[in-house]
XYZ file of C-alpha atoms in Angstrom:
368
model
C 26.498 -127.548 65.396
C 24.955 -127.629 61.914
C 26.404 -125.475 59.171
C 23.240 -124.748 57.214
C 25.001 -122.549 54.684
C 27.479 -125.354 53.967
C 24.512 -127.678 53.475
C 23.123 -125.202 50.952
C 26.443 -124.894 49.170
C 26.903 -128.676 49.154
C 23.472 -128.975 47.510
C 24.861 -127.028 44.547
C 23.468 -123.588 45.384
C 25.950 -120.739 45.054
C 25.487 -118.278 47.918
C 25.805 -114.646 46.885
C 25.407 -111.564 49.074
C 22.947 -108.945 47.872
C 24.863 -106.023 49.335
C 28.136 -104.145 48.997
C 29.812 -101.158 50.610
C 33.306 -99.741 50.836
C 33.136 -100.426 54.562
C 32.537 -104.134 53.930
C 35.563 -104.230 51.671
C 37.969 -102.152 53.747
C 37.147 -103.692 57.150
C 37.549 -107.215 55.803
C 33.869 -108.023 56.393
C 33.348 -109.215 52.825
C 36.426 -111.442 52.986
C 35.143 -112.800 56.293
C 31.774 -113.680 54.770
C 33.593 -115.490 51.977
C 35.719 -117.398 54.488
C 33.069 -118.163 57.119
C 29.649 -117.989 55.444
C 30.324 -119.707 52.097
C 29.618 -116.488 50.178
C 30.970 -116.789 46.621
C 29.456 -113.770 44.888
C 28.014 -110.288 45.317
C 25.140 -108.427 43.668
C 24.629 -104.679 43.830
C 22.035 -102.122 42.770
C 21.703 -98.318 42.998
C 19.775 -98.502 46.293
C 22.568 -100.554 47.861
C 25.137 -97.996 46.725
C 22.987 -95.078 47.920
C 22.766 -96.612 51.375
C 26.499 -97.329 51.487
C 27.482 -93.828 50.381
C 25.001 -92.099 52.712
C 25.994 -94.122 55.781
C 29.761 -93.728 55.775
C 32.622 -91.286 55.325
C 34.814 -93.707 53.387
C 33.773 -92.105 50.105
C 34.425 -88.488 51.111
C 38.055 -88.185 49.978
C 37.319 -89.658 46.563
C 34.226 -87.488 46.149
C 36.269 -84.401 47.094
C 38.931 -85.251 44.488
C 36.362 -85.911 41.772
C 34.529 -82.664 42.486
C 37.851 -80.798 42.352
C 38.466 -82.383 38.950
C 35.164 -80.959 37.721
C 33.270 -84.258 37.500
C 29.475 -84.116 37.346
C 27.202 -86.326 39.454
C 26.916 -89.138 36.865
C 30.695 -89.279 36.519
C 31.124 -89.337 40.299
C 28.640 -92.200 40.624
C 30.474 -94.110 37.886
C 33.845 -93.682 39.594
C 32.599 -94.550 43.106
C 30.647 -97.631 42.115
C 33.163 -99.091 39.675
C 35.920 -98.715 42.273
C 33.884 -100.620 44.861
C 33.011 -103.349 42.386
C 36.619 -103.617 41.167
C 37.860 -104.023 44.730
C 35.109 -106.526 45.538
C 36.114 -108.500 42.449
C 39.626 -108.694 43.868
C 38.287 -109.977 47.208
C 36.263 -112.617 45.322
C 39.077 -113.574 42.938
C 40.182 -116.586 45.042
C 36.596 -117.872 44.892
C 36.633 -117.313 41.141
C 39.821 -119.350 40.869
C 38.531 -122.119 43.150
C 35.139 -122.558 41.447
C 34.069 -122.872 37.858
C 31.407 -120.157 37.748
C 31.493 -118.155 40.988
C 33.514 -115.349 42.554
C 31.365 -112.864 40.614
C 30.394 -109.280 41.428
C 27.525 -107.584 39.567
C 27.034 -103.929 38.658
C 24.023 -102.485 36.822
C 23.816 -100.363 33.713
C 22.131 -97.000 34.262
C 18.425 -97.719 34.909
C 17.261 -94.706 32.884
C 18.493 -96.627 29.847
C 16.233 -99.647 30.433
C 14.153 -98.806 27.354
C 17.069 -97.783 25.109
C 18.938 -100.681 23.499
C 21.916 -98.770 22.088
C 22.490 -96.747 25.266
C 22.295 -99.925 27.366
C 24.954 -101.551 25.187
C 27.181 -98.476 25.536
C 26.712 -98.443 29.317
C 27.562 -102.154 29.548
C 30.710 -101.625 27.472
C 31.806 -98.686 29.637
C 31.280 -100.578 32.904
C 33.050 -103.688 31.586
C 36.057 -101.619 30.525
C 36.164 -99.542 33.727
C 35.950 -102.415 36.199
C 38.415 -104.397 34.092
C 38.026 -107.675 35.960
C 37.149 -111.027 34.426
C 34.849 -111.844 37.361
C 32.531 -108.862 36.975
C 28.998 -109.310 35.631
C 27.191 -106.396 33.987
C 23.512 -106.289 34.985
C 21.138 -105.624 32.098
C 17.360 -105.528 32.642
C 15.146 -108.035 30.862
C 13.044 -105.354 29.180
C 12.015 -105.757 25.548
C 14.729 -103.247 24.673
C 17.197 -104.990 26.984
C 17.014 -108.316 25.147
C 19.032 -107.253 22.052
C 21.473 -105.489 24.384
C 22.032 -108.793 26.184
C 22.760 -110.528 22.878
C 25.111 -107.736 21.797
C 27.034 -107.730 25.096
C 27.456 -111.507 25.138
C 28.522 -111.404 21.472
C 31.380 -109.082 22.485
C 32.484 -111.382 25.298
C 30.952 -109.312 28.108
C 29.619 -111.431 30.984
C 26.053 -110.508 31.943
C 23.663 -110.786 34.865
C 20.190 -110.391 33.357
C 17.934 -108.776 35.956
C 14.236 -108.060 36.530
C 12.838 -111.358 35.233
C 9.384 -112.184 36.599
C 7.565 -114.376 34.069
C 8.354 -117.585 32.198
C 7.806 -116.147 28.717
C 10.244 -113.306 29.283
C 12.706 -115.736 30.883
C 12.565 -117.855 27.720
C 13.294 -114.685 25.722
C 16.308 -114.040 27.982
C 17.682 -117.528 27.417
C 17.205 -117.073 23.663
C 19.097 -113.763 23.832
C 21.968 -115.508 25.640
C 22.176 -118.366 23.137
C 22.090 -115.938 20.210
C 24.890 -113.913 21.807
C 26.998 -117.015 22.325
C 26.523 -118.058 18.714
C 27.675 -114.631 17.528
C 30.647 -114.703 19.899
C 31.607 -118.140 18.580
C 31.423 -116.882 14.996
C 33.694 -113.998 15.990
C 36.269 -116.408 17.389
C 35.765 -115.483 21.046
C 36.570 -118.191 23.591
C 33.099 -119.068 24.922
C 34.512 -120.432 28.166
C 35.404 -116.854 29.166
C 31.774 -115.690 29.025
C 29.549 -116.144 32.078
C 25.918 -115.276 32.677
C 23.168 -115.636 35.247
C 19.469 -114.897 34.845
C 18.014 -113.163 37.903
C 14.496 -114.465 38.421
C 12.666 -112.433 41.064
C 10.801 -114.294 43.788
C 9.296 -112.478 46.786
C 7.701 -109.703 44.746
C 5.545 -112.327 43.020
C 3.966 -113.378 46.314
C 3.476 -109.743 47.339
C 1.537 -108.998 44.153
C -0.456 -112.241 44.026
C -1.279 -112.278 47.746
C -2.773 -108.779 47.468
C -5.046 -109.997 44.681
C -5.981 -113.191 46.514
C -6.912 -111.205 49.622
C -9.073 -108.903 47.505
C -10.926 -111.955 46.184
C -11.260 -113.129 49.774
C -12.713 -116.632 49.338
C -11.392 -119.477 51.465
C -9.940 -121.124 48.363
C -8.189 -117.898 47.359
C -6.784 -117.254 50.818
C -5.394 -120.800 51.001
C -3.213 -120.024 47.971
C -1.348 -117.140 49.611
C 2.404 -117.620 49.726
C 2.430 -120.277 47.011
C 2.792 -118.300 43.785
C 6.433 -117.225 43.999
C 7.951 -120.637 44.656
C 5.742 -122.270 42.005
C 6.710 -119.617 39.456
C 10.421 -120.073 40.186
C 10.125 -123.848 39.921
C 8.523 -123.457 36.491
C 11.414 -121.191 35.524
C 13.866 -123.918 36.445
C 11.950 -126.385 34.268
C 12.239 -123.921 31.373
C 15.989 -123.740 32.020
C 16.221 -127.532 31.946
C 14.442 -127.576 28.579
C 17.114 -125.285 27.129
C 19.978 -127.262 28.648
C 18.521 -130.441 27.111
C 18.334 -128.921 23.601
C 20.600 -129.774 20.664
C 21.317 -126.061 20.239
C 22.756 -125.880 23.744
C 24.694 -129.102 23.253
C 26.509 -127.552 20.267
C 27.401 -124.444 22.287
C 28.501 -126.482 25.290
C 30.722 -128.544 23.009
C 32.308 -125.262 21.921
C 33.041 -124.394 25.558
C 29.986 -122.329 26.535
C 28.917 -121.984 30.157
C 25.264 -122.417 31.138
C 23.332 -119.288 32.081
C 22.449 -120.312 35.623
C 19.144 -119.297 37.184
C 19.694 -116.826 40.031
C 16.958 -116.476 42.644
C 16.707 -112.760 43.393
C 14.477 -110.820 45.784
C 14.755 -113.646 48.317
C 14.168 -111.574 51.448
C 10.755 -112.561 52.835
C 8.418 -109.561 53.006
C 5.464 -111.198 54.781
C 6.255 -111.847 58.477
C 3.753 -114.704 58.469
C 6.035 -116.735 56.207
C 9.258 -118.497 57.248
C 12.156 -116.079 56.797
C 14.117 -118.686 54.838
C 11.210 -119.620 52.528
C 12.756 -118.426 49.265
C 16.012 -120.195 49.991
C 15.106 -123.597 51.400
C 12.199 -124.149 48.969
C 14.338 -123.357 45.919
C 17.309 -125.641 46.547
C 18.552 -127.221 43.343
C 22.011 -127.732 41.876
C 23.581 -125.226 39.492
C 21.613 -122.235 40.735
C 22.516 -119.050 42.600
C 20.653 -117.530 45.538
C 21.555 -113.905 46.254
C 20.473 -112.863 49.749
C 20.407 -109.720 51.828
C 22.497 -110.258 54.957
C 19.399 -110.636 57.126
C 18.297 -113.634 55.057
C 21.833 -115.023 54.970
C 21.947 -114.888 58.769
C 18.519 -116.530 59.045
C 19.620 -119.429 56.849
C 22.844 -119.767 58.830
C 20.864 -119.864 62.072
C 17.924 -122.129 61.243
C 17.727 -122.842 57.509
C 16.416 -126.385 57.073
C 18.118 -127.503 53.868
C 16.565 -130.774 52.731
C 18.242 -131.206 49.384
C 16.735 -130.658 45.955
C 13.240 -129.148 46.278
C 12.848 -128.138 42.624
C 13.631 -130.972 40.192
C 10.505 -132.801 39.073
C 8.108 -130.238 40.550
C 6.998 -128.564 37.316
C 3.618 -130.310 37.091
C 2.750 -129.475 40.681
C 3.950 -125.894 40.234
C 1.908 -125.511 37.062
C -1.171 -126.817 38.873
C -0.640 -124.229 41.625
C -0.522 -121.382 39.101
C -3.626 -122.782 37.420
C -5.496 -122.816 40.726
C -4.508 -119.193 41.269
C -5.943 -118.365 37.852
C -9.132 -120.309 38.573
C -9.940 -118.342 41.724
C -9.872 -115.150 39.679
C -6.284 -113.871 39.496
C -5.236 -112.655 36.028
C -1.763 -114.208 35.918
C -0.674 -112.412 32.749
C -1.622 -109.107 34.344
C 0.360 -110.038 37.463
C 3.530 -110.525 35.406
C 2.930 -107.350 33.392
C 2.384 -105.352 36.597
C 5.560 -106.763 38.139
C 7.633 -106.015 35.038
C 6.309 -102.456 34.861
C 6.814 -101.889 38.589
C 10.257 -103.500 38.426
C 11.544 -101.037 35.818
C 9.887 -98.140 37.688
C 11.610 -99.129 40.961
C 14.838 -99.611 39.027
C 14.670 -96.004 37.797
C 13.583 -94.600 41.163
C 16.533 -96.293 42.847
C 18.844 -94.494 40.425
C 17.217 -91.167 41.312
C 17.830 -91.998 44.977
C 21.499 -92.665 44.235
C 21.862 -89.434 42.249
C 20.319 -87.405 45.085
C 22.540 -89.116 47.658
C 25.727 -88.464 45.703
C 24.717 -84.878 44.991
C 24.337 -84.413 48.746
C 27.803 -85.866 49.346
C 29.294 -83.625 46.642
C 27.786 -80.579 48.335
C 28.938 -81.749 51.761
C 32.602 -82.145 50.858
C 32.770 -78.703 49.217
C 31.329 -76.775 52.146
């Protein structure tokens, strides 16, 4: 019987789970996924935590203690989420020891700070200190205000998962922010080999946005381009990454011990039922990347993912031609990316509101 996830891992793709809960940790489910499904990392977000906290009673005792100590809702959220991430880091520590770059667990800065550089830096510092594990990654959004925060965090030796990247130009800005942070860290005498980073490039949302516009145009040529934008965009992102890795600037940093900021394919759950449910995994296979998947996608790849090796290297010209065809039929590509970035931050903030409301409900429940 084929082990499709092993095939994916053997092709150089690090398999991360886009989910976390205290139940997964305490029942041994997360450890089982690491042992049996080649999972070597975890990503989280406020929606994931809201679902975990709402669905189980494993948080009740801690919530009750924190409420008794007079903690407010933001403090309770901080304590609950950092504890889960700390414990997940411990589960992933063997993977961190066994691999060069994996065994990572990500936790996001407060989304309401996405447009506040200084507050984002402070949030990243607080999370880094609270989790207190070398294999944690602090998620910082790739907003205009987030870019200097990324540089500042890296300069202090904080490992970062840059999130909410949709377009190539912003991705290039993210890579620049990482390099600048590494250079500052090097000047400060920090061991660059201790700093890790991934750049989370979002995939499925691109097709959702572009397909809606193509269907509104409605011509045969436009409709034929549905489902092609996201993969093409991601492949162009990988080409941009290769350009940086080939630069003299990177060579100097690598010589000093720096780790590459690997592309991470995020939002890889397929939203359109007409598309293969493994589309954003099997079409984006290339070495030295990460694919973070919801469990449903992970299971689909395990069951029937057809991994055919590298599907990305050397595809930049074809991918660029696909984007150009999408432009030619009438889609404003720059507006697509702007809309996705704006919506991404908006969803980011709404997910935090959802988490706050969920935790407030739990705080009220345990004090009844």
